[in-house]
């Protein structure tokens, strides 16, 4: 069965890579995929369901490698770390973050190895400022979704902070800005020595730590994986940074009749319109991370792409998703023509 799966996945990768930007020279790319990609809404959070979702994700990631690109993969952990917190209420989130890296890393390694590709999953710590203002306003969603009454009861019983997530409610925790990924040199060594497998690092944003009187100590938080991905991409001098979502790229008036998806956009345009700031628990951090990488990179041609996981093979060609870079005609282009009465905001 595994042999058939591996052959089928390799065949899918070859087909995907035939369409995946043949004119683009090999580049170093950091790819960030959300924890929800390993936990579909409505599915029970089990290793079996996570592995099933991971195997569905494998061809999209391997298509980039098959096209000759060097890939470092990072991942979210929102559903998983929240579930672990329910099981072990006495554990702190830095410990739970490390545990989720091991759990998800195991699932990813198994999925990629079933497809014939080795994977090195590094448990990483991410340094944050213990005085970060993010601790005063938790925004990071963790764990399962709840109805209003159940969420209210849990908040009162367990002293949780609860916020609305679409039509449901979820627990939120602090998400401070990452300052450094402490094990990044291990990932760099693997990449620079052309490790033939897939490098996975910074999972769940990394286990959050801070220095207190010289000692490294854990911090009660969950670092945003996109912010950590952007930091790793800059430090590794990556050419590009891809953020894979379950809802496509950056939209103007998403879900409305005049909604349209950006094809390419400058950080200047996004910042001027405060794009994504109304969605601090979803698209907002992704846009901020893309801007952070492009503006902070030492490479003039640095780019970031936000797009759907299912469109991964088409993102670098510009056929799907939104590319964020410094040089875009009129600061923004669109996948579709705008309605006459519409103006971007």
XYZ file of C-alpha atoms in Angstrom, residues 1-12 14 55 110-116:
21
model
C 0.000 0.000 0.000
C 2.758 2.459 0.929
C 4.659 1.548 -2.222
C 1.579 2.327 -4.339
C 1.113 5.616 -2.483
C 4.751 6.568 -3.057
C 4.519 5.786 -6.792
C 1.264 7.717 -7.119
C 2.665 10.717 -5.229
C 5.857 10.788 -7.318
C 3.751 10.607 -10.483
C 1.584 13.511 -9.238
C 6.093 15.013 -11.884
C -0.303 12.999 2.593
C 5.978 9.852 7.899
C 3.996 11.431 5.046
C 7.084 12.560 3.122
C 8.985 9.340 3.757
C 5.990 7.385 2.420
C 6.504 9.405 -0.770
C 10.194 8.476 -0.873
